[in-house]
């Protein structure tokens, strides 16, 4: 992949979950794929997709690897919230009380996301209230802010990324698919959310040779 700093093209990492119990085709992954494979973008954006297993170990291992590998401008995690009546952008994630077993029948150690030296709660620093208001004016689907990500893999992965960089991380919950909430409609609305978020992200962090983040203040914010 060409360096996003050199090309000034934003890199957006989008994750969706794989099969979960009897759900073989997880809607979160279907929508994530639609964002790359079927949606047209009105400006250059490097979309990277990663399907995530519904297991704590996989998330704990892979999420930090994705950040180092892709050095993303923005990270969008997508999950399904059954019973909801719209798209929800999650405000925060908690570090503990993960007591629901994953696909492997396991729990994280001490039911925590990050074991030591981590705050109880982390919040995205992106202006999601403003983003929701702007996007709702441009779509027929409800888009709201939520403060309860569910204390399962959705919240677990969100905390992992917020712990790395809350200035460029968002989790989006989608409802179950139906005649209103189709893959196409959900992908179209999430695309609008991504456009708005890219206006707000800080200059892209650069990685030094040791794999540590350095903020490059000479790189301008993305203009869409």
Coordinates of N, CA, C and O in Angstrom, one line a residue, residues 37-130:
X37 N -17.2 -2.5 -2.3 CA -17.4 -3.1 -3.6 C -18.5 -2.5 -4.4 O -18.5 -2.7 -5.7
X38 N -19.4 -1.8 -3.8 CA -20.6 -1.4 -4.5 C -20.9 0.1 -4.5 O -21.6 0.6 -5.3
X39 N -20.4 0.8 -3.5 CA -20.6 2.2 -3.4 C -19.5 3.0 -4.2 O -18.4 2.6 -4.2
X40 N -20.0 4.0 -4.8 CA -19.0 4.9 -5.5 C -18.7 6.1 -4.6 O -19.6 6.6 -3.9
X41 N -17.4 6.4 -4.5 CA -17.0 7.5 -3.6 C -16.6 8.7 -4.5 O -16.0 8.6 -5.6
X42 N -17.0 9.9 -4.0 CA -16.8 11.1 -4.8 C -15.4 11.7 -4.6 O -15.2 12.8 -5.1
X43 N -14.6 11.1 -3.9 CA -13.2 11.5 -3.7 C -12.3 10.3 -3.4 O -12.8 9.3 -3.0
X44 N -11.0 10.5 -3.7 CA -10.1 9.3 -3.4 C -10.1 8.9 -2.0 O -9.7 9.7 -1.1
X45 N -10.4 7.7 -1.7 CA -10.4 7.1 -0.3 C -9.9 5.7 -0.5 O -10.4 4.9 -1.3
X46 N -8.9 5.3 0.3 CA -8.4 3.9 0.3 C -9.2 3.2 1.4 O -9.0 3.3 2.6
X47 N -10.1 2.3 1.0 CA -11.0 1.5 1.9 C -10.3 0.2 2.1 O -10.0 -0.5 1.2
X48 N -10.1 -0.2 3.4 CA -9.6 -1.5 3.7 C -10.6 -2.2 4.6 O -11.1 -1.6 5.5
X49 N -10.9 -3.4 4.2 CA -11.9 -4.2 4.9 C -11.2 -5.3 5.7 O -10.2 -6.0 5.2
X50 N -11.7 -5.6 6.9 CA -11.2 -6.7 7.7 C -12.5 -7.4 8.3 O -13.2 -6.7 9.0
X51 N -12.6 -8.7 8.1 CA -13.7 -9.4 8.8 C -13.1 -10.0 10.1 O -12.1 -10.6 10.1
X52 N -13.9 -9.7 11.2 CA -13.4 -10.0 12.5 C -14.2 -11.2 13.1 O -15.4 -11.2 13.0
X53 N -13.5 -12.2 13.6 CA -14.2 -13.3 14.3 C -14.9 -12.8 15.6 O -14.4 -11.9 16.2
X54 N -16.0 -13.5 15.9 CA -16.7 -13.1 17.1 C -16.1 -13.8 18.3 O -16.7 -14.7 19.0
X55 N -14.8 -13.5 18.5 CA -14.0 -14.1 19.6 C -13.2 -13.0 20.3 O -12.6 -12.2 19.6
X56 N -13.0 -13.0 21.6 CA -12.3 -12.0 22.3 C -10.8 -12.1 21.9 O -10.1 -11.1 21.7
X57 N -10.2 -13.3 21.8 CA -8.8 -13.5 21.5 C -8.5 -12.9 20.1 O -7.5 -12.2 19.9
X58 N -9.4 -13.2 19.1 CA -9.1 -12.6 17.8 C -9.1 -11.1 17.8 O -8.2 -10.5 17.2
X59 N -10.1 -10.5 18.5 CA -10.1 -9.0 18.5 C -8.9 -8.5 19.2 O -8.3 -7.5 18.8
X60 N -8.6 -9.1 20.4 CA -7.4 -8.6 21.1 C -6.1 -8.6 20.4 O -5.2 -7.8 20.5
X61 N -6.0 -9.6 19.5 CA -4.7 -9.8 18.7 C -4.8 -9.0 17.5 O -3.8 -8.3 17.2
X62 N -5.9 -9.0 16.8 CA -5.9 -8.4 15.4 C -6.0 -6.9 15.4 O -5.4 -6.2 14.5
X63 N -6.8 -6.3 16.3 CA -7.1 -4.9 16.2 C -5.8 -4.1 16.4 O -5.5 -3.2 15.5
X64 N -4.9 -4.3 17.4 CA -3.7 -3.6 17.4 C -2.8 -3.8 16.1 O -2.1 -2.9 15.7
X65 N -2.9 -5.1 15.6 CA -2.1 -5.3 14.4 C -2.6 -4.5 13.2 O -1.8 -4.0 12.4
X66 N -3.9 -4.3 13.1 CA -4.5 -3.5 12.0 C -4.0 -2.1 12.1 O -3.7 -1.5 11.1
X67 N -4.0 -1.5 13.3 CA -3.6 -0.1 13.4 C -2.1 0.0 13.0 O -1.8 1.0 12.3
X68 N -1.3 -0.9 13.4 CA 0.1 -0.8 13.0 C 0.3 -1.0 11.5 O 1.2 -0.4 10.8
X69 N -0.4 -2.0 11.0 CA -0.2 -2.4 9.6 C -0.7 -1.3 8.6 O -0.1 -1.0 7.6
X70 N -1.9 -0.7 8.9 CA -2.5 0.2 8.0 C -2.4 1.7 8.3 O -2.6 2.5 7.4
X71 N -2.0 2.0 9.5 CA -1.9 3.4 9.9 C -3.1 4.2 9.4 O -3.0 5.2 8.7
X72 N -4.3 3.8 9.9 CA -5.5 4.4 9.3 C -5.8 5.8 9.6 O -5.5 6.3 10.8
X73 N -6.4 6.6 8.7 CA -6.9 7.9 9.0 C -8.1 7.8 9.9 O -8.3 8.6 10.8
X74 N -8.9 6.8 9.6 CA -10.2 6.6 10.3 C -10.5 5.1 10.4 O -10.2 4.4 9.5
X75 N -11.0 4.7 11.6 CA -11.4 3.3 11.8 C -12.9 3.3 12.1 O -13.4 4.0 13.0
X76 N -13.6 2.5 11.3 CA -15.1 2.3 11.5 C -15.3 0.8 11.8 O -15.1 0.0 10.9
X77 N -15.8 0.6 13.0 CA -16.2 -0.8 13.3 C -17.7 -0.8 13.2 O -18.4 0.1 13.6
X78 N -18.2 -1.9 12.6 CA -19.7 -2.1 12.3 C -20.1 -3.3 13.0 O -19.5 -4.4 12.9
X79 N -21.3 -3.3 13.7 CA -21.9 -4.4 14.3 C -23.4 -4.3 14.2 O -23.9 -3.3 13.8
X80 N -24.0 -5.4 14.6 CA -25.5 -5.5 14.5 C -26.1 -5.4 16.0 O -25.6 -6.1 16.9
X81 N -27.1 -4.5 16.1 CA -27.8 -4.5 17.4 C -29.2 -4.9 17.1 O -30.0 -4.1 16.6
X82 N -29.6 -6.1 17.5 CA -30.9 -6.6 17.2 C -31.9 -5.8 18.0 O -31.7 -5.4 19.2
X83 N -33.1 -5.5 17.3 CA -34.2 -4.8 18.0 C -34.1 -3.3 17.9 O -35.0 -2.6 18.4
X84 N -33.0 -2.8 17.4 CA -32.9 -1.3 17.2 C -33.7 -0.9 16.0 O -33.9 -1.6 15.0
X85 N -34.1 0.4 16.0 CA -34.9 0.9 14.9 C -34.1 2.0 14.1 O -34.7 2.9 13.5
X86 N -32.8 1.9 14.0 CA -32.1 2.8 13.2 C -30.6 2.6 13.4 O -30.1 1.6 14.1
X87 N -29.8 3.4 12.8 CA -28.3 3.4 12.9 C -27.9 4.1 14.2 O -28.4 5.2 14.4
X88 N -27.0 3.5 14.9 CA -26.5 4.1 16.1 C -25.0 4.3 16.1 O -24.3 3.3 15.9
X89 N -24.5 5.5 16.3 CA -23.1 5.7 16.5 C -22.8 5.7 18.0 O -23.4 6.5 18.8
X90 N -22.0 4.8 18.4 CA -21.7 4.6 19.8 C -20.7 5.7 20.4 O -19.7 6.0 19.7
X91 N -21.1 6.3 21.5 CA -20.2 7.3 22.1 C -19.1 6.7 22.9 O -18.0 7.3 22.9
X92 N -19.3 5.6 23.6 CA -18.3 5.2 24.6 C -18.2 3.7 24.6 O -19.1 3.0 24.1
X93 N -17.2 3.2 25.3 CA -17.0 1.8 25.6 C -16.4 1.6 26.9 O -15.5 2.4 27.4
X94 N -16.7 0.5 27.6 CA -16.2 0.2 29.0 C -15.2 -0.9 28.9 O -15.2 -1.7 28.0
X95 N -14.3 -0.9 29.9 CA -13.2 -1.8 29.9 C -13.6 -3.2 30.6 O -12.9 -4.2 30.3
X96 N -14.6 -3.2 31.4 CA -14.8 -4.4 32.2 C -16.3 -4.9 32.0 O -17.0 -4.4 31.3
X97 N -16.5 -6.0 32.7 CA -17.9 -6.7 32.8 C -18.2 -7.3 31.4 O -19.4 -7.3 31.0
X98 N -17.3 -7.9 30.8 CA -17.5 -8.7 29.5 C -17.8 -10.2 30.0 O -16.9 -11.0 30.0
X99 N -19.1 -10.5 30.2 CA -19.4 -11.8 30.8 C -20.2 -12.7 29.9 O -20.8 -13.7 30.4
X100 N -20.3 -12.3 28.6 CA -21.0 -13.2 27.7 C -20.0 -13.9 26.8 O -19.0 -13.3 26.3
X101 N -20.1 -15.2 26.8 CA -19.1 -16.0 26.1 C -19.2 -15.8 24.6 O -20.2 -15.5 24.0
X102 N -18.0 -15.9 23.9 CA -17.9 -15.7 22.5 C -18.2 -17.0 21.7 O -18.6 -18.0 22.3
X103 N -17.9 -17.0 20.4 CA -18.1 -18.2 19.6 C -17.3 -19.4 20.0 O -17.7 -20.5 19.7
X104 N -16.2 -19.2 20.7 CA -15.4 -20.3 21.3 C -15.8 -20.7 22.7 O -15.2 -21.6 23.3
X105 N -16.9 -20.0 23.2 CA -17.3 -20.3 24.5 C -16.4 -19.8 25.6 O -16.4 -20.3 26.8
X106 N -15.6 -18.8 25.3 CA -14.6 -18.2 26.2 C -14.9 -16.8 26.6 O -15.7 -16.1 25.9
X107 N -14.3 -16.3 27.7 CA -14.4 -15.0 28.1 C -13.0 -14.4 28.2 O -12.0 -15.1 28.3
X108 N -12.9 -13.0 28.1 CA -11.6 -12.4 28.3 C -11.1 -12.6 29.8 O -12.0 -12.7 30.7
X109 N -9.8 -12.6 30.0 CA -9.3 -12.7 31.3 C -9.9 -11.6 32.2 O -9.8 -10.4 31.9
X110 N -10.4 -12.0 33.4 CA -11.0 -11.1 34.4 C -12.2 -10.3 33.8 O -12.6 -9.3 34.3
X111 N -12.7 -10.8 32.6 CA -13.8 -10.1 32.0 C -13.5 -8.7 31.6 O -14.4 -7.8 31.5
X112 N -12.2 -8.4 31.3 CA -11.7 -7.1 31.0 C -11.2 -7.0 29.5 O -10.7 -8.0 29.0
X113 N -11.3 -5.8 29.0 CA -10.8 -5.7 27.6 C -9.3 -5.4 27.6 O -8.5 -6.2 27.0
X114 N -8.8 -4.4 28.4 CA -7.4 -4.2 28.5 C -7.1 -4.4 30.0 O -7.7 -3.9 30.9
X115 N -6.1 -5.3 30.3 CA -5.9 -5.8 31.6 C -5.5 -4.8 32.7 O -6.0 -4.7 33.8
X116 N -4.5 -3.9 32.3 CA -3.9 -3.0 33.3 C -3.8 -1.6 32.7 O -3.7 -1.4 31.5
X117 N -3.7 -0.7 33.7 CA -3.4 0.7 33.3 C -4.3 1.2 32.2 O -3.9 1.9 31.3
X118 N -5.6 1.0 32.3 CA -6.6 1.4 31.4 C -7.8 2.0 32.1 O -8.2 1.5 33.1
X119 N -8.4 3.1 31.6 CA -9.5 3.7 32.2 C -10.7 2.8 32.2 O -10.9 2.0 31.3
X120 N -11.7 3.1 33.1 CA -12.9 2.3 33.1 C -13.7 2.5 31.8 O -14.3 1.6 31.3
X121 N -13.7 3.8 31.3 CA -14.5 4.1 30.1 C -13.7 5.0 29.2 O -12.9 5.8 29.7
X122 N -13.9 4.7 27.9 CA -13.3 5.6 26.9 C -14.4 6.1 26.0 O -15.3 5.4 25.7
X123 N -14.2 7.3 25.5 CA -15.2 8.0 24.7 C -14.5 8.4 23.4 O -13.4 8.9 23.4
X124 N -15.2 8.3 22.3 CA -14.7 8.8 21.0 C -14.6 10.3 21.1 O -15.4 11.0 21.7
X125 N -13.5 10.9 20.5 CA -13.3 12.3 20.5 C -13.8 13.0 19.2 O -13.6 14.2 19.1
X126 N -14.4 12.2 18.4 CA -15.0 12.7 17.2 C -16.4 13.3 17.5 O -17.1 12.8 18.3
X127 N -16.8 14.4 16.8 CA -18.1 15.1 17.1 C -19.3 14.3 16.5 O -19.9 14.8 15.6
X128 N -19.6 13.2 17.2 CA -20.6 12.3 16.6 C -22.0 12.9 16.7 O -22.9 12.6 15.9
X129 N -22.3 13.8 17.6 CA -23.6 14.5 17.7 C -23.8 15.3 16.5 O -24.9 15.3 15.9
X130 N -22.8 16.1 16.1 CA -22.9 17.0 14.9 C -23.0 16.1 13.7 O -23.8 16.4 12.8

